[in-house]
Tab-separated table of C-alpha atoms in Angstrom:
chain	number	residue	atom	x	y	z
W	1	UNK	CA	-70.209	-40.991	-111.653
W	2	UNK	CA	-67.357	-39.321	-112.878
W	3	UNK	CA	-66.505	-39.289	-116.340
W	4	UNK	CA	-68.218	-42.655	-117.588
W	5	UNK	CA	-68.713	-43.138	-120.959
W	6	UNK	CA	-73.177	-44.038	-121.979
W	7	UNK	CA	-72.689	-47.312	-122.341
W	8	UNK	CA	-71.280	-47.732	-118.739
W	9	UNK	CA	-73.712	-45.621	-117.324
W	10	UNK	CA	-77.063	-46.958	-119.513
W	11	UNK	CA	-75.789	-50.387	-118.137
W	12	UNK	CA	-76.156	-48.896	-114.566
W	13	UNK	CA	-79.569	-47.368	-115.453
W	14	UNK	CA	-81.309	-49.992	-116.956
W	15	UNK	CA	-80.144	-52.533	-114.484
W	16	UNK	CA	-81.830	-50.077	-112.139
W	17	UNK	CA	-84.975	-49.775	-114.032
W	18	UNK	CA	-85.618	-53.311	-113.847
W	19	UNK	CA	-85.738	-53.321	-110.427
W	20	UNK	CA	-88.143	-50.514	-110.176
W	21	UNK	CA	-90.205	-52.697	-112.586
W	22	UNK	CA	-90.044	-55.991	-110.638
W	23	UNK	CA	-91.274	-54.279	-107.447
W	24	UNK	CA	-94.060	-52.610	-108.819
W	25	UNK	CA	-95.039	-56.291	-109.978
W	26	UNK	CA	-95.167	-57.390	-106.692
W	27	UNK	CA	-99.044	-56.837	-105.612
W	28	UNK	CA	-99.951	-57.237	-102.424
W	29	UNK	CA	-97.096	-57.988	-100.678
W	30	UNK	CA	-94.847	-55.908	-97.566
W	31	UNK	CA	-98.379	-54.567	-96.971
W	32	UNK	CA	-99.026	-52.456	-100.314
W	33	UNK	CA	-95.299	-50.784	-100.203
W	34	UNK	CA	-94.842	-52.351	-103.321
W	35	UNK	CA	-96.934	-52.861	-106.108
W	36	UNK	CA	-98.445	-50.502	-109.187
W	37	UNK	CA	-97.438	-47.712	-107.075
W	38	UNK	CA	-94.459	-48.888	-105.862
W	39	UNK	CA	-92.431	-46.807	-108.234
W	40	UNK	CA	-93.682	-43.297	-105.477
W	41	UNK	CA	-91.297	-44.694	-102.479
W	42	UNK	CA	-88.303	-45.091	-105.037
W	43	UNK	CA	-86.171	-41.718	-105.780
W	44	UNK	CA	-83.413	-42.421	-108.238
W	45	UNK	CA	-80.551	-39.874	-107.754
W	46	UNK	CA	-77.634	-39.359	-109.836
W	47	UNK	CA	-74.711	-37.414	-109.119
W	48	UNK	CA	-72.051	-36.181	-111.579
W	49	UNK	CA	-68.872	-35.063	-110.083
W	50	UNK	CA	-67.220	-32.027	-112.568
W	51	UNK	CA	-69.889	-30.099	-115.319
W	52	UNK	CA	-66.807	-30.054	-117.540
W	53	UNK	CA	-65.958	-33.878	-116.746
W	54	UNK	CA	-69.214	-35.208	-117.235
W	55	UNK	CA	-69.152	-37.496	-120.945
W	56	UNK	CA	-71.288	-35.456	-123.534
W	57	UNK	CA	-72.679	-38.914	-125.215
W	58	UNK	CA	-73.302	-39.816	-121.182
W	59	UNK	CA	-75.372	-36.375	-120.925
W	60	UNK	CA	-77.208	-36.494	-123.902
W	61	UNK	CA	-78.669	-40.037	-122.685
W	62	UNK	CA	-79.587	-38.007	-119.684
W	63	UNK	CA	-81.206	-35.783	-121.812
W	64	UNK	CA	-82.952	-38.382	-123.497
W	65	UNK	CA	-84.414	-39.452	-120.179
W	66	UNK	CA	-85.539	-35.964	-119.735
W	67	UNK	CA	-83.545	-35.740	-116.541
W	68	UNK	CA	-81.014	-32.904	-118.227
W	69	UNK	CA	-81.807	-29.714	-120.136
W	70	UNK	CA	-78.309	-28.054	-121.971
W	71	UNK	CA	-77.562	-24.247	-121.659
W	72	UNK	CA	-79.354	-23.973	-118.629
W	73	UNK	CA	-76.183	-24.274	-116.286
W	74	UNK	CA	-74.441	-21.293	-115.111
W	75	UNK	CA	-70.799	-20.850	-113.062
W	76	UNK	CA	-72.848	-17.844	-110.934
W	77	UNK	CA	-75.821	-16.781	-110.283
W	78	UNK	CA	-75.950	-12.832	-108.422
W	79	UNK	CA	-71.770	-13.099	-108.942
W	80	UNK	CA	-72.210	-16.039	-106.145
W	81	UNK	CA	-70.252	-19.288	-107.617
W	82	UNK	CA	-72.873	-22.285	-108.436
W	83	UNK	CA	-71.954	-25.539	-106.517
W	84	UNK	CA	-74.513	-28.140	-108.268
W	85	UNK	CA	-76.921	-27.982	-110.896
W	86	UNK	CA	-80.135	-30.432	-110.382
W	87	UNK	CA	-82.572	-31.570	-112.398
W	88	UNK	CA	-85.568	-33.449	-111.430
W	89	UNK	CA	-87.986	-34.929	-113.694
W	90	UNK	CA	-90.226	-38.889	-113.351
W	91	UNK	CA	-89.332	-40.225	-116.507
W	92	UNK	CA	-91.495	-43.280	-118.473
W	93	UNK	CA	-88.391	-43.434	-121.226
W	94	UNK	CA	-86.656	-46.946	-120.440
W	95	UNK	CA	-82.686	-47.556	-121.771
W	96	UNK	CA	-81.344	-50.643	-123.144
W	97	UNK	CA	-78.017	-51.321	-124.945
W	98	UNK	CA	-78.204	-52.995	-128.278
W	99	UNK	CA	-74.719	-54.325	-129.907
W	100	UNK	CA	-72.756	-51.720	-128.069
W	101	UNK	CA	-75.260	-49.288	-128.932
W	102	UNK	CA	-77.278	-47.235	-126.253
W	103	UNK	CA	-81.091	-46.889	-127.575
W	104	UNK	CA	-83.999	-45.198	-125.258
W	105	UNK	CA	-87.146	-47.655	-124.646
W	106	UNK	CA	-90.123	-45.090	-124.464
W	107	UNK	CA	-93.684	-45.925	-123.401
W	108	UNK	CA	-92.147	-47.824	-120.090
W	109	UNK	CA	-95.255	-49.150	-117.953
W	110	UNK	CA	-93.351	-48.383	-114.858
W	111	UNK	CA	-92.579	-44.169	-113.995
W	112	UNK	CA	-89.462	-43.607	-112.159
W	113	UNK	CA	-88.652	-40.476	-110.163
W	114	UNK	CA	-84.890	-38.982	-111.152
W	115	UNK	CA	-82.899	-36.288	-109.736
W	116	UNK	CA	-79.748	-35.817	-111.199
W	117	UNK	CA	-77.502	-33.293	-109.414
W	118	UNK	CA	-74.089	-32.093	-111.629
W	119	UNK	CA	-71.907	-30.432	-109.572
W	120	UNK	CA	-69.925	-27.626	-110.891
W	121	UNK	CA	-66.874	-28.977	-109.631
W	122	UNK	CA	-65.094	-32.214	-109.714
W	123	UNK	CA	-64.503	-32.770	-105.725
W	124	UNK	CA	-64.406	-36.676	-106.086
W	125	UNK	CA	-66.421	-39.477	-104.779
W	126	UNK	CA	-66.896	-39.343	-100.957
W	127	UNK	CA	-68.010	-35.605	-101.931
W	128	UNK	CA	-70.872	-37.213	-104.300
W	129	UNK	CA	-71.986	-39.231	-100.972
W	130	UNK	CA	-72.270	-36.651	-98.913
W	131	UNK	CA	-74.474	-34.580	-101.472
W	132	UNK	CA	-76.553	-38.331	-101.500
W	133	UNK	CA	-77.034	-38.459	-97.904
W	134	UNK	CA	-77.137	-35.274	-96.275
W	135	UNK	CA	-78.271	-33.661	-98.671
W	136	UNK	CA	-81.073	-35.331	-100.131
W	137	UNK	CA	-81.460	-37.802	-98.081
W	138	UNK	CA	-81.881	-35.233	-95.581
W	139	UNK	CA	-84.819	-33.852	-97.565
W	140	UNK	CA	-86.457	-36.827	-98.358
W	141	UNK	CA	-85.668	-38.834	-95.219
W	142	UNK	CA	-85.737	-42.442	-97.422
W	143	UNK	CA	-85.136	-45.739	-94.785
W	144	UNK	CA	-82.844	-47.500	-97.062
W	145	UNK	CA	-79.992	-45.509	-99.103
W	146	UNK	CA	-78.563	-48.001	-102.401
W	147	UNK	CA	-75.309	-46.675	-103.648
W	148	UNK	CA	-74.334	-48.362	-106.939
W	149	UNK	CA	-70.989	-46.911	-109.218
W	150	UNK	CA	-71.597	-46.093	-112.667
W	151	UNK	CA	-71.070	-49.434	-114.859
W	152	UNK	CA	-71.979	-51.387	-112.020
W	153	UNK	CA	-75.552	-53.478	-113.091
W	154	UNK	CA	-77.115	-54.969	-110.453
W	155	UNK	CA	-79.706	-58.464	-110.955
W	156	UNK	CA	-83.005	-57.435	-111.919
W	157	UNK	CA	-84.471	-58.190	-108.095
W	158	UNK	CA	-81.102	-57.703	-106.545
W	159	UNK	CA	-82.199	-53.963	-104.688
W	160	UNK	CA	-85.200	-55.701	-104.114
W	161	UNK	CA	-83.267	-58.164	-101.797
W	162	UNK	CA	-80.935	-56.207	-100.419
W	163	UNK	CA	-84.135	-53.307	-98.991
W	164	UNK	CA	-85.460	-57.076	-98.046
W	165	UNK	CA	-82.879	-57.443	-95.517
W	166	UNK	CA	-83.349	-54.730	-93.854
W	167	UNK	CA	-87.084	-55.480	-93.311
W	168	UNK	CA	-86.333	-58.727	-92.289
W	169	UNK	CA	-83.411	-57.196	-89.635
W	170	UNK	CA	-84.661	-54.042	-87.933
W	171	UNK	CA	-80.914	-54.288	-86.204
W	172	UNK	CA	-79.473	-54.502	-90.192
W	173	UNK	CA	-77.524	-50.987	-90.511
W	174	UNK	CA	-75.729	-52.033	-93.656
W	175	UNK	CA	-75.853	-54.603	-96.622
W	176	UNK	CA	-73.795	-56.229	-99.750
W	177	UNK	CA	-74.259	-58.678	-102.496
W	178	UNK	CA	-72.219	-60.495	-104.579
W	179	UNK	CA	-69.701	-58.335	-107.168
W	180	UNK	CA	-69.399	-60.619	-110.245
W	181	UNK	CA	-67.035	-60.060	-112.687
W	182	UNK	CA	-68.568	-59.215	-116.004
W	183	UNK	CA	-67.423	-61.787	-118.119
W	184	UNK	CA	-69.067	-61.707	-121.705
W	185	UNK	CA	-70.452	-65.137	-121.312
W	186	UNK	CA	-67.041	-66.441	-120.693
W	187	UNK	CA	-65.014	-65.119	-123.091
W	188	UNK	CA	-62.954	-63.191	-121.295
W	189	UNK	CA	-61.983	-65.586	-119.223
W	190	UNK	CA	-59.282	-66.813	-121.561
W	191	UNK	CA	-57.540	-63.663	-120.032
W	192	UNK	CA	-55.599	-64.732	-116.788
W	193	UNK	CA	-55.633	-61.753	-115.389
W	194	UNK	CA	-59.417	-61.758	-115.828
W	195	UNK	CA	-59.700	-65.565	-114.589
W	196	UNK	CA	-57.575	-64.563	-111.717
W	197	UNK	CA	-59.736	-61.819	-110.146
W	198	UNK	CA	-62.899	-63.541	-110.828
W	199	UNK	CA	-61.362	-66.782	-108.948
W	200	UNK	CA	-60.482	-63.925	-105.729
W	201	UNK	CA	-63.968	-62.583	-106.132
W	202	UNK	CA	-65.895	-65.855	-105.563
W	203	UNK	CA	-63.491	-67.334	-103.433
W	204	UNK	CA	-64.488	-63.842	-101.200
W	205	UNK	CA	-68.034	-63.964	-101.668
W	206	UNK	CA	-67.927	-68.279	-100.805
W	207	UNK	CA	-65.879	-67.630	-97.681
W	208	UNK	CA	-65.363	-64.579	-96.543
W	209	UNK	CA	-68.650	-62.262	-96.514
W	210	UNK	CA	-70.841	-65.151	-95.600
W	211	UNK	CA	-68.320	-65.737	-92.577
W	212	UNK	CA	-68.010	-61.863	-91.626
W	213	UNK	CA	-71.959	-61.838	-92.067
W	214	UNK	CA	-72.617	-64.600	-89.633
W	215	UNK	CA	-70.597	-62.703	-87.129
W	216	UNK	CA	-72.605	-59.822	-87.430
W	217	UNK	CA	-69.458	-57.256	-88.762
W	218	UNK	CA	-68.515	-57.238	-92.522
W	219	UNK	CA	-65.143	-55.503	-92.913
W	220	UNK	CA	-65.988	-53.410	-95.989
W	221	UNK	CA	-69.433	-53.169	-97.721
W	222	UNK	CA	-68.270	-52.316	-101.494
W	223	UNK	CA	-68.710	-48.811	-102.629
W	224	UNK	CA	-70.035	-50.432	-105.897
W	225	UNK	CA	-73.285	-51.784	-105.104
W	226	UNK	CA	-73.976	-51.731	-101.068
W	227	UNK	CA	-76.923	-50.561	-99.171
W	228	UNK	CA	-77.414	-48.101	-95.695
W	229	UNK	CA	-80.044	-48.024	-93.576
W	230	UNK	CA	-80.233	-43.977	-93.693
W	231	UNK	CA	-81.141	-43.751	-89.327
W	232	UNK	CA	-78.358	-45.864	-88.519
W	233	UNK	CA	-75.959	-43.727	-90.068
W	234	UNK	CA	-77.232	-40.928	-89.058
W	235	UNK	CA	-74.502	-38.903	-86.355
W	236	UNK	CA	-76.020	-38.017	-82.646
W	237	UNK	CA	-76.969	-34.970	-80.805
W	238	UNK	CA	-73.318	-33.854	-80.066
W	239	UNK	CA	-72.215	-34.607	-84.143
W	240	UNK	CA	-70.218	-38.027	-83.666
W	241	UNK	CA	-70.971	-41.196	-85.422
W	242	UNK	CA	-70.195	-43.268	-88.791
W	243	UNK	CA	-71.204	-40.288	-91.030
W	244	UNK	CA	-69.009	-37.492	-88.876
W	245	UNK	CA	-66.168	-40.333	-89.632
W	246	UNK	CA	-66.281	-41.096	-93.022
W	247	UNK	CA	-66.802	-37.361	-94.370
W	248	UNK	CA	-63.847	-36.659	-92.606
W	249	UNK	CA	-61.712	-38.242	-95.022
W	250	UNK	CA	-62.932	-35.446	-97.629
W	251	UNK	CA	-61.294	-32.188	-94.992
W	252	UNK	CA	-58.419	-34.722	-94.359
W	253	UNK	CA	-56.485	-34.917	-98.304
W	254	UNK	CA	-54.696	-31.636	-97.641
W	255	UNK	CA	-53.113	-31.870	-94.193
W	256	UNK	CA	-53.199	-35.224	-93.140
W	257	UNK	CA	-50.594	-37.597	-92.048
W	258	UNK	CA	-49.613	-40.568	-93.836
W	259	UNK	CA	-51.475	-42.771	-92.120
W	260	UNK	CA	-55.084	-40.878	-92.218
W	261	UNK	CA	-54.263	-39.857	-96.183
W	262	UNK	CA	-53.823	-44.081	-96.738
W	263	UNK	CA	-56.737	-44.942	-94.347
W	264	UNK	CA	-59.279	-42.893	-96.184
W	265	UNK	CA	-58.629	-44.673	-99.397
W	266	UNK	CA	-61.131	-47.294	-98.400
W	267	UNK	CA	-63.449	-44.940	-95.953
W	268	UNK	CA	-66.306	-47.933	-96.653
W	269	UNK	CA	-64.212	-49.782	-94.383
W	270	UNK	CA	-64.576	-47.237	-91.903
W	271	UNK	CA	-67.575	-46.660	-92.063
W	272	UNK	CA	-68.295	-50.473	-92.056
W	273	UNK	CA	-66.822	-50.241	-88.316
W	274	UNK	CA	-68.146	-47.255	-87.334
W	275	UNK	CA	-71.845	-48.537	-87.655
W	276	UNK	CA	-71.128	-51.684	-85.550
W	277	UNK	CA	-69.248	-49.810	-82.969
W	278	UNK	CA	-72.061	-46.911	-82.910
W	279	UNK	CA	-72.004	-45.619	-79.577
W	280	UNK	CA	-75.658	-46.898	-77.639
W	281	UNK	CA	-76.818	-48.841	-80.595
W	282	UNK	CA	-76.525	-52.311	-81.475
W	283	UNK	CA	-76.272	-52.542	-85.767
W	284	UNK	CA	-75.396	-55.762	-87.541
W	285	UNK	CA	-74.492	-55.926	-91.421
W	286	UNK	CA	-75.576	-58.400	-93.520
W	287	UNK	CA	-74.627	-60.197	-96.741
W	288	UNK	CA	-76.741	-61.066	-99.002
W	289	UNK	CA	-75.615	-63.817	-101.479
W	290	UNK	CA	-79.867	-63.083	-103.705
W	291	UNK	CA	-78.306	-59.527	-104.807
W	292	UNK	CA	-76.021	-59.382	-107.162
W	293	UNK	CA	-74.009	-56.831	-109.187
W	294	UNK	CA	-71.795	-57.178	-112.203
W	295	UNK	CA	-68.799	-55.254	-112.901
W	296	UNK	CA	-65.952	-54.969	-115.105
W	297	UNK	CA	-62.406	-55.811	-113.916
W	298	UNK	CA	-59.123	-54.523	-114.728
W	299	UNK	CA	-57.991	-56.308	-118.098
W	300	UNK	CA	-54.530	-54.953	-118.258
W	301	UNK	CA	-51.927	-55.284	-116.078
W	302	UNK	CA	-50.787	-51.307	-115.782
W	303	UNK	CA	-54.885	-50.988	-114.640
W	304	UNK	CA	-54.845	-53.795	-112.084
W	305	UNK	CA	-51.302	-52.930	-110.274
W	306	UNK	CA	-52.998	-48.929	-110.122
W	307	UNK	CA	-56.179	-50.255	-109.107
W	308	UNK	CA	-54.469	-52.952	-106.210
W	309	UNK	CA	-51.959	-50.416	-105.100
W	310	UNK	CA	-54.827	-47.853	-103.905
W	311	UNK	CA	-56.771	-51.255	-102.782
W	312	UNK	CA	-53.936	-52.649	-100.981
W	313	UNK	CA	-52.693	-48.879	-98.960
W	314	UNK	CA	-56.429	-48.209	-98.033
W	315	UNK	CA	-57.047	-51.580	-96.310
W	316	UNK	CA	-54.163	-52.184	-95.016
W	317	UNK	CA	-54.743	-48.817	-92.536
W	318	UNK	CA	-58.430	-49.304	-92.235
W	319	UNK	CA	-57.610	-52.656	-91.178
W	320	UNK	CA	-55.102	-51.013	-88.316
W	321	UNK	CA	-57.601	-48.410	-87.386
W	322	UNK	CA	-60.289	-51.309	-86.833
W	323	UNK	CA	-57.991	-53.560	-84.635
W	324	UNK	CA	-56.422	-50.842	-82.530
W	325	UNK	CA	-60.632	-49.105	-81.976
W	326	UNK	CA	-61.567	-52.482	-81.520
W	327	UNK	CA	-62.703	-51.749	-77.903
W	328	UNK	CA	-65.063	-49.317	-79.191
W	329	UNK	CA	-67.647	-51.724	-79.508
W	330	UNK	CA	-68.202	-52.090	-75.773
W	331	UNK	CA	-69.321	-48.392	-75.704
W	332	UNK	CA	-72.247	-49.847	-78.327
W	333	UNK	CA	-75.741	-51.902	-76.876
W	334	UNK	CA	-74.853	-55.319	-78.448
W	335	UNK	CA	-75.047	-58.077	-76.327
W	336	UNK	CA	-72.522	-59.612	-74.525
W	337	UNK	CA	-72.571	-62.553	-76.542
W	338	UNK	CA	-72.790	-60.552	-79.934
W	339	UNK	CA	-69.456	-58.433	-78.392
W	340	UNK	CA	-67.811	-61.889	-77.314
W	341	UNK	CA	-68.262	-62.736	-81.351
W	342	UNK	CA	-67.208	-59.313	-82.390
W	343	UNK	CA	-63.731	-59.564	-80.643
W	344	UNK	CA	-63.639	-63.811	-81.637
W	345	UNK	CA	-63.666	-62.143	-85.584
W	346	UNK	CA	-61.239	-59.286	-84.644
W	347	UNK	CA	-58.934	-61.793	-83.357
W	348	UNK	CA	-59.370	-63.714	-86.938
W	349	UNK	CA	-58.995	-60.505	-88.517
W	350	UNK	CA	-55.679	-59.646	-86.666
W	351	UNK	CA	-54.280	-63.287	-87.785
W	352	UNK	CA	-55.496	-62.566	-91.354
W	353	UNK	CA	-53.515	-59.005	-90.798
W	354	UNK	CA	-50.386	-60.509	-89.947
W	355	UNK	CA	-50.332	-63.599	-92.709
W	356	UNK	CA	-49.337	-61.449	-95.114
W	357	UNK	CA	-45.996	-60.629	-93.725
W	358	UNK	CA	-45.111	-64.489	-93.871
W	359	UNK	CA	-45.439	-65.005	-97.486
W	360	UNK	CA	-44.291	-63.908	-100.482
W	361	UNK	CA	-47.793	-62.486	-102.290
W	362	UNK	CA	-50.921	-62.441	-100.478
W	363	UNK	CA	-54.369	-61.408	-102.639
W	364	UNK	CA	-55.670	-58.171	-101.348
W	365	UNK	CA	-59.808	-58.391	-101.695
W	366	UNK	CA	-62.738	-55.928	-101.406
């Protein structure tokens, strides 16, 4: 998260909490990984790009939670500059919003495990992943990593189904739900603009994941609420793979070309490709229509041509990079009839590429 203001992030959190809460209900099942102790094999982690950036209603929920303590934090410690602050702490204080109002639920039967790393500095959002994977994911070696963006509430089982996938697919690398568009029970669908994006957003989730899915390659996994199996993204013995990729977009917004600089804009697409064209493996991403996540959309028109325009440049290059690497994939261990479908949806994909350039408008979706 950024610079999110409580309600956005308590909407986040408690969507989360349910989920920790409906899998420690399950008894019995996926041979006791689950159930009244479920709650051990879940870490959440929550990363704050910028101490000075960070909303101070935002951190004082955090310190509700007992995941923050103020006046700890220092800029150096031995006149050597501080790069994160973390906090860890298992919490049983549950959050709920009430009228617009954030209140803390305390006495919650369920414990759940939080780190919460601030970083000193704001060094934006593929910077926050990296400190998520490699750093403690490194250190606590999970098999499935969930990113979700603050304000983004997932369905109370929907990280239940979306780890489910991957148990069901020891070949799934990667995995999506459905992005609804938060809608206040309808309301704001008088807005066309509103109306207009939800319409693209189910006409994507209808047609195209469940298409891409069946293929075995989804183009772009959203950043907002996606899921990684943490081996298969792990690089190989000489340093290349998906993650060696898609941190290279954070060394590449200084000196970069035009094309790398617009390309990195939507690094989930590359690293969408990278997994299925990791060298000697064979992974397959899924979509899974059971998980779902809400999110707000863009409700003025200055916020959704800002919020297109970086949409539209990033995968309109990832696309490129995808089409021209396509023969990557025979360097992977798929099958020859699983390659055969690969380049059958590249070819789709290079159609879909060139559409655009035929017609007026053309919706650009994610």
């Amino acid at each position: 998260m950024y610079n999110e203001e409580d309600d956005l992030f308590a909407r986040t959190m408690s969507g989360v909490f349910q989920n920790i809460e409906y899998m420690c209900s399950m008894k019995g099942q996926h041979n006791g990984l689950w159930g009244k102790d479920g709650w051990k094999n879940i870490v959440v982690c929550v990363i704050s790009d910028g101490r000075a950036k960070i909303n101070p209603r935002t951190r004082a929920v955090l310190t509700a939670l007992g995941a923050y303590q103020h006046g700890v934090a220092r800029q150096k410690v031995n006149d050597k500059k501080v790069t994160a602050h973390i906090y860890e702490y298992t919490t049983k204080v549950g959050i709920q919003i009430k009228r617009g109002v954030v209140e803390t639920r305390p006495g919650m039967e369920v414990p759940v495990q939080l780190l919460f790393c601030l970083k000193e500095e704001n060094q934006k959002k593929i910077n926050s992943h990296r400190w998520a994977i490699q750093a403690f994911g490194e250190a606590l070696q999970p098999s499935v990593v969930c990113l979700l963006d603050a304000g983004t509430r997932p369905g109370k089982d929907s990280i239940y189904q979306l780890w489910r996938a991957f148990e069901l697919n020891p070949k799934c690398a990667g995995a999506c739900g459905e992005i609804k568009a938060m809608l206040d029970g309808g309301k704001k669908l008088l807005n066309p603009l509103v109306a207009t994006q939800n319409f693209e957003y189910k006409m994507s989730n209808i047609l195209d994941k469940p298409m891409e899915s069946a293929f075995g390659f989804i183009s772009v996994l959203p950043g907002a609420f996606s899921a990684y199996r943490f081996i298969a993204l792990q690089n190989d013995k000489k340093g290349e793979g998906p993650l060696e990729k898609y941190f290279d977009g954070e060394k590449h917004h200084l000196d970069a070309g035009i094309f790398t600089k617009n390309m990195y804009l939507a690094e989930d697409r590359i690293l969408c490709f990278e997994l299925v064209a990791k060298r000697n493996s064979s992974w397959v991403l899924t979509y899974v229509s059971s998980a779902t996540g809400e999110t707000d959309v863009p409700e003025q028109m200055v916020e959704l041509i800002k919020q297109r325009r970086r949409w539209l440049n990033g995968s309109f290059f990832a696309a490129v990079y995808a089409l021209v690497h396509f023969y990557q994939i025979f360097r992977s261990s798929h099958s020859m009839l699983r390659k055969m479908m690969f380049l059958i949806e590249f070819a789709y994909q290079a159609i879909i590429f060139l559409d655009p350039w035929h017609i007026v408008t053309s919706p650009i979706t994610r």
